[in-house]
Amino acid sequence: MDNSAWYPKIWILYPSNQNPISVNYGDYFKAAAEFQIIVNSIGSSAFPRIGSQANLSSKQAQDFYSKLRKWYHCLPDSLSITNVVLPWQLSLHMHYFNLINWLMEPFTVPETTYTGGEATGASSFQAVEETVPEALVINAKISLETVFRLYYMRHGFEIFDPLMLQFHSFVGFMALKELSDGREKPPGLVKALQSTLALATLGLRDQGKNSYLGDTIFRILRDMAASKHALPANEIIAMSKEDEDTKAEIAEHINSQFPINVVSIADDPEPHRVESLISQYKEIELDNESDRSEMGCSPRDC
């Protein structure tokens, strides 16, 4: 690494180890800085002015993808996907796969979808080339979910990480979309998608213990999953131990333009902003309370 003296050396000692180990922070700092330069270039092209949005051309997307791919393949050994173990290392990989999906999704054909590790539709990997948008998007989604599960297995989701809100939201809504698209699926695939949805939803619940935004996204995803019967009723009930004081605080304090369930850089973020979804959520709540009143019971009793 050039100018290694610029980067601090950080060592950690695990209880089971006798000697401290280096976290190779210099490798991470350099790689993250280079990645953010590319992210900034994509953002400047897609959002040239405040409040404006431009559609990237296919050539622009391919050029950005080439830069991202070169960056990814030049990662040092300490950041290789086969070696990463620490939270910020895993998050860097998830951010990469998430960005590939956003970048290439607008250029996929509508008939091609991700179904928990399988490709269906027009392309179906008939030409398995890395530059085919459908293949790139499907591989990015599979890779993101894989690293997402690795993160959970190694570290859990209890520790608050604002960046993880994006990954929980993306993975959760992606699984919900596949479960509720009306297509017939093998039981094994349904079970796998439900497992992914439940993991992302519970992760949002854990993150919500430290953030109103996380709690709000958790409630939106949970209630959408319930309304579309995407999860077994017993799992929804287990997630639904409502705290009325917390609900009141969320309604009072949440004021967020954060967009959720956005799958591509070409999507209009306005309908997906938390404030817009909260308005829809409140309407659902009113409808539910009306239904309960007709049944002759209070919201707490039904």
Coordinates of N, CA and C in Angstrom, one line a residue, residues 61-62 65 100 103-109 123-140:
A61 N -23.8 3.4 -17.6 CA -23.9 2.4 -16.5 C -22.8 1.3 -16.7
Q62 N -22.5 1.0 -18.0 CA -21.4 0.0 -18.2 C -20.1 0.5 -17.8
Y65 N -19.9 0.5 -14.1 CA -19.7 -0.9 -13.7 C -18.3 -1.4 -13.9
I100 N -24.3 -2.2 -7.4 CA -24.4 -2.9 -8.7 C -25.8 -3.1 -9.1
L103 N -27.5 0.2 -10.0 CA -26.9 0.7 -11.3 C -27.4 0.0 -12.5
M104 N -27.6 -1.4 -12.4 CA -27.9 -2.2 -13.6 C -29.4 -2.6 -13.7
E105 N -30.1 -2.4 -12.6 CA -31.5 -2.8 -12.6 C -32.3 -2.1 -13.8
P106 N -32.1 -0.8 -14.1 CA -32.9 -0.2 -15.1 C -32.8 -0.8 -16.5
F107 N -31.7 -1.6 -16.7 CA -31.4 -2.1 -18.0 C -31.8 -3.6 -18.1
T108 N -32.5 -4.2 -17.1 CA -32.9 -5.6 -17.2 C -34.3 -5.6 -17.9
V109 N -34.6 -6.8 -18.4 CA -35.9 -7.0 -19.1 C -36.9 -7.3 -18.0
S123 N -34.1 -14.0 -20.1 CA -32.7 -14.3 -20.3 C -32.3 -15.7 -19.7
S124 N -32.7 -15.9 -18.4 CA -32.4 -17.1 -17.7 C -31.0 -17.6 -17.9
F125 N -30.0 -16.7 -17.9 CA -28.6 -17.0 -18.1 C -28.4 -17.8 -19.4
Q126 N -29.2 -17.5 -20.5 CA -28.9 -18.1 -21.7 C -27.5 -17.7 -22.2
A127 N -27.2 -16.5 -22.0 CA -25.8 -16.0 -22.3 C -25.2 -15.5 -21.0
V128 N -24.5 -16.4 -20.3 CA -24.0 -16.1 -19.0 C -22.7 -15.3 -19.1
E129 N -22.9 -14.0 -19.4 CA -21.8 -13.1 -19.5 C -21.9 -12.0 -18.4
E130 N -20.7 -11.6 -17.9 CA -20.7 -10.7 -16.8 C -21.3 -9.4 -17.1
T131 N -21.3 -9.0 -18.4 CA -21.8 -7.7 -18.8 C -23.3 -7.7 -19.1
V132 N -24.0 -8.9 -19.0 CA -25.4 -8.9 -19.3 C -26.1 -8.4 -18.0
P133 N -26.9 -7.3 -18.2 CA -27.5 -6.7 -16.9 C -28.3 -7.7 -16.1
E134 N -29.1 -8.6 -16.7 CA -29.8 -9.5 -15.9 C -28.9 -10.4 -15.0
A135 N -27.8 -10.9 -15.6 CA -26.9 -11.7 -14.9 C -26.2 -10.9 -13.7
L136 N -25.9 -9.7 -14.0 CA -25.2 -8.8 -13.0 C -26.2 -8.6 -11.8
V137 N -27.4 -8.3 -12.1 CA -28.4 -8.0 -11.1 C -28.7 -9.2 -10.2
I138 N -28.9 -10.3 -10.9 CA -29.2 -11.6 -10.1 C -28.0 -12.0 -9.3
N139 N -26.8 -11.9 -9.8 CA -25.6 -12.3 -9.0 C -25.4 -11.3 -7.9
A140 N -25.7 -10.0 -8.1 CA -25.5 -9.0 -7.1 C -26.5 -9.3 -5.9

